[in-house]
CSV table of C-alpha atoms and ligand atoms in Angstrom, one decimal:
chain,number,residue,atom,x,y,z
A,26,MET,CA,143.7,93.1,114.0
A,27,PRO,CA,141.5,90.0,114.6
A,28,ARG,CA,140.1,88.7,110.9
A,29,LEU,CA,136.2,88.2,111.5
A,30,ALA,CA,135.9,86.8,107.5
A,31,SER,CA,134.2,83.8,109.6
A,32,LEU,CA,131.8,86.2,111.3
A,33,ILE,CA,130.5,88.1,108.4
A,34,GLU,CA,130.3,84.3,106.2
A,35,SER,CA,128.4,82.6,109.0
A,36,LYS,CA,126.3,84.8,110.5
A,37,LEU,CA,124.9,87.1,107.3
A,38,PRO,CA,122.6,85.7,104.8
A,39,GLU,CA,124.4,84.5,101.4
A,40,GLU,CA,122.9,87.4,98.9
A,41,THR,CA,124.1,89.9,101.6
A,42,VAL,CA,127.9,88.3,101.8
A,43,GLU,CA,128.3,88.2,98.0
A,44,MET,CA,126.9,91.5,98.3
A,45,LEU,CA,129.3,92.6,100.7
A,46,ARG,CA,132.2,90.8,98.8
A,47,THR,CA,130.9,93.1,95.1
A,48,ALA,CA,131.3,96.4,97.4
A,49,GLY,CA,134.4,95.5,98.5
A,50,GLU,CA,135.7,94.4,94.6
A,51,LEU,CA,134.4,97.6,93.6
A,52,ALA,CA,136.1,99.6,96.4
A,53,ALA,CA,139.7,97.7,95.3
A,54,ALA,CA,139.2,98.6,91.7
A,55,GLY,CA,139.0,102.2,92.4
A,56,GLU,CA,136.8,103.0,89.7
A,57,SER,CA,133.6,103.7,91.8
A,58,GLY,CA,134.8,107.2,93.8
A,59,ALA,CA,135.6,104.8,96.8
A,60,GLY,CA,138.9,104.0,98.1
A,61,GLU,CA,138.4,102.0,101.4
A,62,ALA,CA,134.9,100.2,101.9
A,63,TYR,CA,134.2,99.0,105.6
A,64,LEU,CA,130.6,97.4,107.0
A,65,VAL,CA,130.2,99.5,110.0
A,66,GLY,CA,128.0,100.3,113.0
A,67,GLY,CA,125.2,98.1,114.6
A,68,SER,CA,125.7,95.2,112.2
A,69,VAL,CA,129.3,95.0,113.2
A,70,ARG,CA,128.7,95.2,116.4
A,71,ASP,CA,126.1,92.4,116.0
A,72,LEU,CA,128.6,90.3,114.4
A,73,VAL,CA,130.7,90.5,117.4
A,74,LEU,CA,128.5,89.6,119.7
A,75,GLY,CA,127.1,86.3,117.5
A,76,ARG,CA,123.4,88.6,117.3
A,77,GLU,CA,121.7,88.7,114.1
A,78,PRO,CA,122.5,91.8,112.3
A,79,ASN,CA,120.0,94.2,110.9
A,80,ASP,CA,120.4,95.6,107.4
A,81,PRO,CA,123.6,96.8,106.3
A,82,ASP,CA,125.4,100.2,107.0
A,83,ILE,CA,128.6,100.4,104.0
A,84,VAL,CA,131.3,103.3,104.7
A,85,VAL,CA,133.5,104.3,102.1
A,86,THR,CA,136.3,106.6,102.0
A,87,GLY,CA,135.7,109.0,99.0
A,88,ASN,CA,132.5,109.5,97.5
A,89,GLY,CA,129.5,107.3,98.8
A,90,PRO,CA,126.7,107.9,96.7
A,91,ARG,CA,129.2,107.7,93.2
A,92,PHE,CA,129.7,104.5,95.1
A,93,ALA,CA,126.5,103.2,95.9
A,94,ARG,CA,124.9,104.4,92.1
A,95,ALA,CA,128.4,102.1,91.1
A,96,LEU,CA,127.7,99.1,93.3
A,97,THR,CA,123.6,98.9,92.4
A,98,ALA,CA,124.9,98.5,88.8
A,99,GLN,CA,126.6,95.4,90.3
A,100,ILE,CA,123.7,94.1,92.5
A,101,LYS,CA,120.8,95.4,90.7
A,102,GLY,CA,119.2,97.8,93.2
A,103,GLU,CA,118.6,101.2,93.3
A,104,VAL,CA,119.6,104.3,95.0
A,105,THR,CA,116.0,105.6,96.3
A,106,SER,CA,117.8,108.8,98.3
A,107,VAL,CA,121.0,110.7,98.7
A,108,SER,CA,121.3,112.9,101.2
A,109,GLN,CA,123.6,116.6,101.4
A,110,PHE,CA,125.8,114.6,104.4
A,111,GLY,CA,127.2,112.1,101.7
A,112,THR,CA,124.6,109.3,101.9
A,113,ALA,CA,122.5,107.4,99.9
A,114,VAL,CA,120.3,104.8,100.4
A,115,ILE,CA,120.2,101.1,98.4
A,116,GLN,CA,117.0,98.8,97.9
A,117,SER,CA,118.1,96.1,96.7
A,118,PRO,CA,116.5,92.6,96.4
A,119,GLN,CA,118.5,91.4,99.5
A,120,GLY,CA,117.1,94.7,101.7
A,121,ARG,CA,118.0,97.8,102.5
A,122,VAL,CA,121.8,98.9,102.0
A,123,ASP,CA,122.9,102.2,103.6
A,124,VAL,CA,126.1,103.7,102.2
A,125,ALA,CA,128.1,106.2,103.6
A,126,THR,CA,131.1,108.5,102.7
A,127,ALA,CA,133.7,108.5,105.8
A,128,ARG,CA,133.6,111.8,107.4
A,129,SER,CA,134.4,113.9,110.2
A,130,GLU,CA,131.6,115.6,112.6
A,131,THR,CA,132.0,118.9,114.4
A,132,TYR,CA,129.1,120.6,116.8
A,133,SER,CA,129.2,124.3,116.7
A,134,SER,CA,126.6,124.3,120.0
A,135,PRO,CA,125.2,120.9,122.1
A,136,ALA,CA,122.8,119.3,120.5
A,137,ALA,CA,123.1,120.7,117.1
A,138,LEU,CA,123.5,119.1,113.7
A,139,PRO,CA,126.8,118.6,112.8
A,140,GLU,CA,129.1,120.5,110.4
A,141,ILE,CA,130.4,117.6,108.6
A,142,THR,CA,133.8,117.1,106.3
A,143,PRO,CA,134.7,113.9,104.0
A,144,SER,CA,137.5,112.1,106.1
A,145,ASN,CA,139.1,109.3,106.9
A,146,MET,CA,137.7,106.0,108.8
A,147,GLU,CA,139.0,106.5,111.8
A,148,ASP,CA,137.3,110.0,111.9
A,149,ASP,CA,134.2,108.0,111.0
A,150,LEU,CA,134.4,106.4,113.9
A,151,LYS,CA,135.6,108.7,116.6
A,152,ARG,CA,132.2,110.8,115.6
A,153,ARG,CA,130.1,108.0,116.9
A,154,ASP,CA,127.9,107.3,120.2
A,155,PHE,CA,129.5,104.1,121.9
A,156,SER,CA,132.8,102.0,121.6
A,157,VAL,CA,130.8,99.0,120.7
A,158,ASN,CA,128.9,101.4,117.5
A,159,ALA,CA,132.7,102.2,116.6
A,160,MET,CA,134.0,99.1,115.0
A,161,ALA,CA,134.3,98.5,111.1
A,162,LEU,CA,135.6,95.5,109.2
A,163,SER,CA,137.2,95.8,106.2
A,164,LEU,CA,135.5,94.6,102.6
A,165,LEU,CA,138.4,94.8,100.6
A,166,PRO,CA,139.4,91.4,99.1
A,167,SER,CA,143.1,92.3,100.9
A,168,ASN,CA,141.9,92.3,103.9
A,169,TRP,CA,138.5,91.0,104.0
A,170,GLY,CA,137.0,90.6,107.2
A,171,GLU,CA,139.8,92.5,108.9
A,172,LEU,CA,138.2,94.2,112.1
A,173,LEU,CA,139.4,98.1,112.5
A,174,ASP,CA,138.8,98.9,116.3
A,175,PRO,CA,140.7,102.2,117.7
A,176,TYR,CA,138.0,102.8,120.7
A,177,LYS,CA,138.2,99.2,122.3
A,178,GLY,CA,134.6,98.3,121.1
A,179,PHE,CA,135.3,94.7,120.9
A,180,ALA,CA,137.0,94.7,124.8
A,181,ASP,CA,133.5,96.7,125.8
A,182,CYS,CA,131.5,93.9,123.8
A,183,ALA,CA,133.3,91.2,126.3
A,184,ARG,CA,132.9,93.3,129.2
A,185,SER,CA,129.0,93.9,128.1
A,186,ARG,CA,129.2,97.6,129.1
A,187,ILE,CA,128.1,101.0,126.9
A,188,ARG,CA,131.1,103.3,127.0
A,189,ILE,CA,131.0,107.2,125.6
A,190,LEU,CA,134.0,107.9,123.0
A,191,HIS,CA,135.0,111.5,124.6
A,192,ASP,CA,133.4,113.5,127.5
A,193,ALA,CA,131.4,115.7,125.6
A,194,SER,CA,129.5,112.9,123.6
A,195,PHE,CA,126.0,113.5,125.2
A,196,GLN,CA,126.1,117.4,125.0
A,197,ASP,CA,127.2,117.3,121.3
A,198,ASP,CA,124.6,114.8,121.1
A,199,PRO,CA,121.5,113.9,123.9
A,200,THR,CA,119.5,111.5,121.9
A,201,ARG,CA,123.1,109.2,122.9
A,202,ILE,CA,121.5,109.3,126.8
A,203,LEU,CA,117.9,107.4,124.9
A,204,ARG,CA,120.2,105.2,123.3
A,205,SER,CA,122.3,104.4,125.7
A,206,VAL,CA,119.4,102.9,127.7
A,207,ARG,CA,118.2,101.2,124.9
A,208,TYR,CA,120.9,99.5,124.0
A,209,GLU,CA,122.4,98.9,128.0
A,210,VAL,CA,118.8,96.6,128.1
A,211,ARG,CA,119.0,95.6,124.7
A,212,LEU,CA,122.0,93.7,124.9
A,213,GLY,CA,122.1,93.3,128.8
A,214,PHE,CA,125.1,95.9,129.2
A,215,SER,CA,125.9,98.6,131.4
A,216,LEU,CA,127.1,101.7,131.0
A,217,GLU,CA,130.8,101.6,132.1
A,218,VAL,CA,131.4,103.7,135.1
A,219,GLU,CA,132.4,107.1,133.9
A,220,THR,CA,129.9,107.3,131.1
A,221,ALA,CA,127.0,106.6,133.9
A,222,GLU,CA,128.6,110.1,135.5
A,223,VAL,CA,129.1,111.7,132.6
A,224,LEU,CA,125.2,110.5,131.5
A,225,GLU,CA,124.0,111.7,134.7
A,226,ARG,CA,125.9,115.1,135.0
A,227,ASP,CA,124.7,115.7,131.2
A,228,LEU,CA,120.5,115.1,131.3
A,229,SER,CA,119.5,118.2,131.0
A,230,TYR,CA,120.7,118.8,127.5
A,231,ILE,CA,117.7,116.4,126.8
A,232,ASP,CA,115.9,120.0,126.8
A,233,ARG,CA,118.1,121.2,124.0
A,234,LEU,CA,116.9,118.6,121.6
A,235,THR,CA,113.9,119.5,119.3
A,236,SER,CA,110.3,117.4,119.7
A,237,ALA,CA,111.1,116.1,116.3
A,238,ARG,CA,114.4,114.4,117.4
A,239,LEU,CA,113.1,113.3,121.2
A,240,VAL,CA,109.8,111.9,119.3
A,241,ALA,CA,111.9,110.0,116.9
A,242,GLU,CA,113.4,108.8,119.7
A,243,LEU,CA,110.8,107.3,121.8
A,244,ARG,CA,109.4,105.4,118.7
A,245,LYS,CA,112.8,103.6,118.8
A,246,ILE,CA,112.2,102.6,122.7
A,247,LEU,CA,108.7,101.8,121.6
A,248,GLU,CA,109.7,99.4,118.7
A,249,GLU,CA,112.0,97.8,121.0
A,250,PRO,CA,110.9,93.6,122.2
A,251,GLU,CA,111.9,95.0,126.0
A,252,ARG,CA,110.5,98.7,126.0
A,253,ALA,CA,108.9,98.3,129.3
A,254,ASN,CA,112.0,97.8,130.9
A,255,ILE,CA,113.8,100.3,128.8
A,256,LEU,CA,111.3,103.0,129.9
A,257,ARG,CA,111.9,101.4,133.6
A,258,LYS,CA,115.4,102.2,133.5
A,259,ALA,CA,114.8,105.6,131.9
A,260,GLU,CA,112.5,106.4,134.6
A,261,ALA,CA,114.7,105.2,137.2
A,262,GLU,CA,118.1,107.0,136.0
A,263,GLY,CA,116.1,110.6,135.6
A,264,ILE,CA,116.1,110.4,131.5
A,265,ILE,CA,111.9,110.3,131.8
A,266,GLY,CA,111.7,113.1,133.9
A,267,ALA,CA,114.2,115.1,132.2
A,268,ILE,CA,112.3,114.6,129.0
A,269,SER,CA,109.5,116.6,130.6
A,270,PRO,CA,109.1,117.1,134.4
A,271,SER,CA,105.4,116.2,134.1
A,272,LEU,CA,106.2,112.6,131.8
A,273,ARG,CA,106.0,110.0,134.0
A,274,VAL,CA,105.8,106.6,133.4
A,275,ALA,CA,104.1,104.3,135.7
A,276,GLU,CA,104.7,101.0,137.3
A,277,SER,CA,101.4,99.7,136.5
A,278,GLY,CA,101.4,101.0,132.2
A,279,LEU,CA,104.3,99.2,132.4
A,280,LYS,CA,102.9,96.0,133.5
A,281,THR,CA,100.0,96.2,131.4
A,282,MET,CA,102.6,96.8,128.4
A,283,GLU,CA,104.3,93.6,129.4
A,284,GLN,CA,101.0,92.0,128.9
A,285,LEU,CA,100.4,93.2,125.2
A,286,ASP,CA,100.5,90.7,122.6
A,287,SER,CA,99.6,93.0,119.4
A,288,ALA,CA,102.5,95.1,118.3
A,289,ASP,CA,100.9,98.9,118.3
A,290,GLU,CA,102.3,101.7,119.0
A,291,LEU,CA,99.6,103.6,120.0
A,292,LEU,CA,98.4,101.0,122.5
A,293,TYR,CA,102.3,101.2,123.7
A,294,LEU,CA,102.3,104.9,124.0
A,295,ALA,CA,98.7,104.4,125.8
A,296,CYS,CA,100.5,102.2,128.5
A,297,MET,CA,103.4,104.9,128.8
A,298,THR,CA,101.3,108.0,129.4
A,299,SER,CA,98.3,106.0,131.5
A,300,SER,CA,99.2,107.5,134.7
A,301,LEU,CA,99.1,111.0,133.8
A,302,THR,CA,96.9,113.8,134.5
A,303,GLU,CA,95.5,116.0,132.1
A,304,GLU,CA,97.5,119.5,133.0
A,305,GLU,CA,100.8,116.6,132.9
A,306,ALA,CA,99.5,115.7,129.3
A,307,ASP,CA,99.2,119.3,128.0
A,308,ALA,CA,102.5,119.8,129.3
A,309,VAL,CA,104.0,116.7,128.0
A,310,ILE,CA,102.4,117.2,124.4
A,311,ALA,CA,103.5,121.0,124.4
A,312,ARG,CA,107.6,119.9,125.0
A,313,LEU,CA,106.8,116.6,122.4
A,314,GLU,CA,104.6,118.2,119.4
A,315,PRO,CA,103.8,115.1,118.5
A,316,ASP,CA,101.5,114.1,115.4
A,317,ARG,CA,97.8,114.4,115.7
A,318,GLU,CA,97.6,110.6,116.9
A,319,TRP,CA,100.0,110.6,119.9
A,320,GLN,CA,98.2,113.8,120.9
A,321,ALA,CA,94.8,112.2,121.1
A,322,VAL,CA,96.2,109.1,122.9
A,323,ILE,CA,98.1,111.3,125.5
A,324,ARG,CA,95.2,113.6,126.1
A,325,GLY,CA,92.5,110.7,125.8
A,326,ALA,CA,94.9,108.4,128.6
A,327,ALA,CA,94.5,111.6,130.7
A,328,ALA,CA,91.3,112.7,130.3
A,329,PHE,CA,89.9,108.8,130.8
A,330,ARG,CA,89.7,109.0,134.6
A,331,VAL,CA,86.2,111.4,134.2
A,332,THR,CA,84.9,108.8,131.1
A,333,ALA,CA,85.6,105.7,133.5
A,334,SER,CA,83.3,107.1,136.4
A,335,VAL,CA,80.8,107.7,134.4
A,336,LEU,CA,80.5,104.3,132.9
A,337,GLU,CA,80.4,102.8,136.3
A,338,SER,CA,76.6,103.9,136.9
A,339,ALA,CA,74.0,101.6,136.8
A,340,ASP,CA,71.2,102.7,133.9
A,341,LEU,CA,73.6,103.6,130.9
A,342,LEU,CA,71.9,102.4,127.5
A,343,PRO,CA,73.9,101.0,125.3
A,344,SER,CA,73.9,104.1,122.8
A,345,ASP,CA,74.8,106.3,126.1
A,346,VAL,CA,78.0,103.9,126.4
A,347,VAL,CA,78.9,104.7,122.3
A,348,GLU,CA,78.1,108.4,122.8
A,349,LEU,CA,81.2,108.5,125.6
A,350,LEU,CA,83.3,106.0,124.5
A,351,GLU,CA,83.4,107.1,120.8
A,352,ARG,CA,85.4,110.0,121.6
A,353,VAL,CA,87.5,108.2,123.7
A,354,PRO,CA,91.1,107.1,121.0
A,355,VAL,CA,90.5,103.2,120.3
A,356,PRO,CA,94.2,102.6,122.0
A,357,VAL,CA,92.7,104.1,125.2
A,358,LEU,CA,90.2,102.2,125.6
A,359,GLU,CA,92.2,98.9,124.6
A,360,PHE,CA,94.5,99.7,127.4
A,361,GLN,CA,91.6,100.3,129.8
A,362,ARG,CA,89.9,96.9,128.6
A,363,ILE,CA,93.3,95.3,130.0
A,364,ALA,CA,94.1,97.4,132.8
A,365,GLY,CA,91.0,98.5,134.1
A,366,PRO,CA,89.1,97.4,137.4
A,367,ARG,CA,87.3,94.3,136.7
A,368,THR,CA,83.7,95.9,137.3
A,369,ARG,CA,80.6,97.6,135.1
A,370,GLN,CA,82.7,100.1,133.3
A,371,ARG,CA,85.2,97.3,131.8
A,372,ASP,CA,81.7,95.3,130.6
A,373,HIS,CA,81.0,98.8,128.7
A,374,ILE,CA,84.5,98.6,127.1
A,375,GLU,CA,84.4,95.5,125.9
A,376,ALA,CA,80.9,95.4,124.9
A,377,TYR,CA,81.8,98.6,123.2
A,378,LEU,CA,85.1,97.4,121.6
A,379,ARG,CA,83.2,94.3,120.1
A,380,ARG,CA,79.7,95.0,119.2
A,381,HIS,CA,78.7,98.3,119.6
A,382,ARG,CA,81.3,100.1,117.9
A,383,GLU,CA,80.2,98.5,114.5
A,384,ILE,CA,76.6,98.8,114.6
A,385,ARG,CA,75.0,101.1,112.2
A,386,PRO,CA,71.4,101.1,110.8
A,387,GLU,CA,70.6,99.6,107.8
A,388,THR,CA,69.0,102.9,106.7
A,389,THR,CA,71.8,105.0,104.8
A,390,GLY,CA,71.7,108.4,104.2
A,391,ASP,CA,70.9,107.9,100.2
A,392,ASP,CA,68.0,105.3,101.4
A,393,LEU,CA,66.8,109.0,103.5
A,394,ALA,CA,67.9,111.1,100.1
A,395,ALA,CA,65.6,108.9,97.9
A,396,GLN,CA,62.5,109.8,100.2
A,397,GLY,CA,63.1,113.0,99.8
A,398,VAL,CA,64.9,113.9,103.3
A,399,PRO,CA,67.0,117.1,102.4
A,400,ARG,CA,70.7,116.7,102.9
A,401,GLY,CA,71.5,118.8,105.9
A,402,PRO,CA,71.8,118.7,109.5
A,403,VAL,CA,68.0,117.0,109.7
A,404,MET,CA,69.5,114.2,107.7
A,405,GLY,CA,72.4,113.9,110.4
A,406,LYS,CA,69.7,114.2,113.2
A,407,LEU,CA,67.8,111.0,111.9
A,408,LEU,CA,70.4,108.5,111.3
A,409,HIS,CA,71.9,109.8,114.7
A,410,GLU,CA,68.2,108.4,115.9
A,411,LEU,CA,68.2,105.8,113.9
A,412,LYS,CA,71.6,104.3,115.1
A,413,THR,CA,70.6,105.2,119.0
A,414,ALA,CA,67.0,103.4,118.5
A,415,LYS,CA,69.1,100.7,117.2
A,416,LEU,CA,71.9,100.4,119.8
A,417,ASP,CA,69.2,100.1,122.4
A,418,GLY,CA,67.4,97.6,120.6
A,419,LYS,CA,64.2,99.9,119.9
A,420,VAL,CA,64.3,99.2,116.4
A,421,THR,CA,65.4,95.6,115.0
A,422,SER,CA,64.6,95.5,111.0
A,423,GLN,CA,64.8,98.6,108.4
A,424,GLN,CA,60.8,98.0,108.4
A,425,ASP,CA,61.4,99.4,112.4
A,426,GLU,CA,63.7,102.2,110.7
A,427,PHE,CA,61.5,103.8,107.9
A,428,GLU,CA,58.7,103.5,110.7
A,429,LEU,CA,61.0,105.5,112.7
A,430,VAL,CA,61.8,108.0,110.0
A,431,ARG,CA,58.1,108.3,109.3
A,432,ARG,CA,57.4,109.4,112.8
A,433,ARG,CA,60.1,111.8,113.5
A,434,LEU,CA,61.0,113.5,110.1
A,435,PRO,CA,58.0,116.2,110.1
A,436,ILE,CA,58.5,116.8,113.6
A,437,LEU,CA,62.5,117.2,112.8
A,438,LEU,CA,61.5,119.2,109.4
A,439,ASP,CA,59.1,121.4,111.8
A,440,ARG,CA,62.1,122.3,114.8
A,441,GLU,CA,64.4,122.8,112.2
A,442,ARG,CA,61.8,125.7,110.5
A,443,GLN,CA,61.0,127.4,113.3
A,444,GLY,CA,64.7,127.4,115.1
A,445,THR,CA,63.9,125.4,118.0
A,446,ASP,CA,66.5,122.7,116.9
A,447,GLN,CA,68.0,120.6,119.8
A,448,PRO,CA,71.3,119.2,119.6
A,449,ALA,CA,71.8,115.5,117.3
A,450,GLY,CA,72.4,113.5,120.7
A,451,ALA,CA,69.3,114.9,122.3
A,452,ALA,CA,66.9,111.8,122.8
A,453,ALA,CA,63.8,111.5,120.8
A,454,PRO,CA,60.5,111.5,122.5
B,529,LIG,N1,124.9,106.6,115.6
B,529,LIG,C1,125.8,107.5,116.4
B,529,LIG,N2,125.1,108.4,117.2
B,529,LIG,C2,123.9,108.6,116.9
B,529,LIG,C3,122.9,107.7,116.1
B,529,LIG,C4,123.9,106.7,115.3
B,529,LIG,O1,127.1,107.6,116.7
B,529,LIG,N3,123.0,109.3,117.7
B,529,LIG,C5,126.1,106.2,114.6
B,529,LIG,C6,126.6,104.9,115.6
B,529,LIG,O2,127.7,104.3,114.8
B,529,LIG,C7,125.7,103.5,115.2
B,529,LIG,C8,125.2,103.9,113.2
B,529,LIG,O3,125.4,106.0,114.1
B,529,LIG,O4,125.8,102.3,115.3
B,529,LIG,C9,123.7,103.5,113.1
B,529,LIG,O5,123.0,104.2,113.5
B,529,LIG,P1,121.5,103.3,114.1
B,529,LIG,O6,120.7,103.1,112.9
B,529,LIG,O7,120.3,104.3,114.9
B,529,LIG,O8,122.0,102.2,114.8
B,529,LIG,P2,122.4,101.1,115.1
B,529,LIG,O9,123.7,101.0,116.2
B,529,LIG,O10,122.2,100.3,113.6
B,529,LIG,O11,121.4,100.0,115.4
B,529,LIG,P3,119.9,99.3,115.6
B,529,LIG,O12,120.5,98.3,116.4
B,529,LIG,O13,119.1,100.1,117.0
B,529,LIG,O14,120.1,99.5,114.2
């Protein structure tokens, strides 16, 4: 097996190399709960490919959490979490280090979480998703940097291909279907022929994934710099449709996604779901069960069509526009500002986002209370009328505002007494 010690030393920050050496020495000393220690997974793949690796993952044979505690004594880090699967997370001045116990996994049914048994390194690599992610580099001083590659990941790196390790891989863990396209695009790789066939055959297993796992995978896609290309490929390969037949990622949304310079997950999501009808949006939400922010964006993107047509009318006051747009999540508006037609609609959105969204009357609830206005619906209506008047230029100073309050307060109080109240948004006479 080749030794890739020089790659570790040249591609990783010096402090990380030091930490890995310490880990290897600790394992070799035999009193840390570990027998062997390896750098594994994505970092090894990235080293082999000459890419900048992310935070290191260490796997040890023996007892990962015990080893993690012993390591933190030497590198002045802290074990911040330990799981029932024999894993531990270390936060150190050099960053995050994941430590795991070498283990084998069995799946009781497709897409179930695996049952885990501590095992040797070969088994640990065998349970992994793709050959390129199933390589390990030894950290022991006696064979520092030696590559363990039983599934030929090195050769697949050289051939730029993503290959599963066994026929049931996507059934065991259908998140791998989404992972595969993420790696293909990120690394510029292609699926190996049989892997592509198996992926197509097993697309329907995505149905078995819990909504939480699906959302977590979508989030990882949205985090990637090449998010638009990943979604484009996933759409073309039927992966998006396998998540939900109602989910479609339109080319127009992807084009907009590519133009964005801000890093905002919700804005990417608005691009991704911009072409859905309200019915489709509801079906996608029912499948993904995402948090409230995601729900608001998915629903808001779909519902925007109606708002857009109202925004085209000629005689809208700034307060009418605010009333309409306040209900729309900002990421949906940002998307429309960039992607929408260059018409009155876009002018209104721009004015709202740049200026009108922030406009408040100078008079506050406390000011009104100091003038004897009781807290409650009447105060709410007065504040709303003040804001409307300010937006539409009908009041321009606090003096004007006090004047408006003086005029409107008796009328509103009277209406409240008689129970002939109008809703807060109704225009003042
Ligand atoms: N892994 C797996 N199957 C999964 C998730 C992860 O086999 N469904 C394994 C892979 O060996 C992977 C490692 O666990 O390399 C770590 O997972 P993760 O952090 O998600 O991936 P990385 O390869 O580190 O990729 P990234 O560069 O995206 O962080």
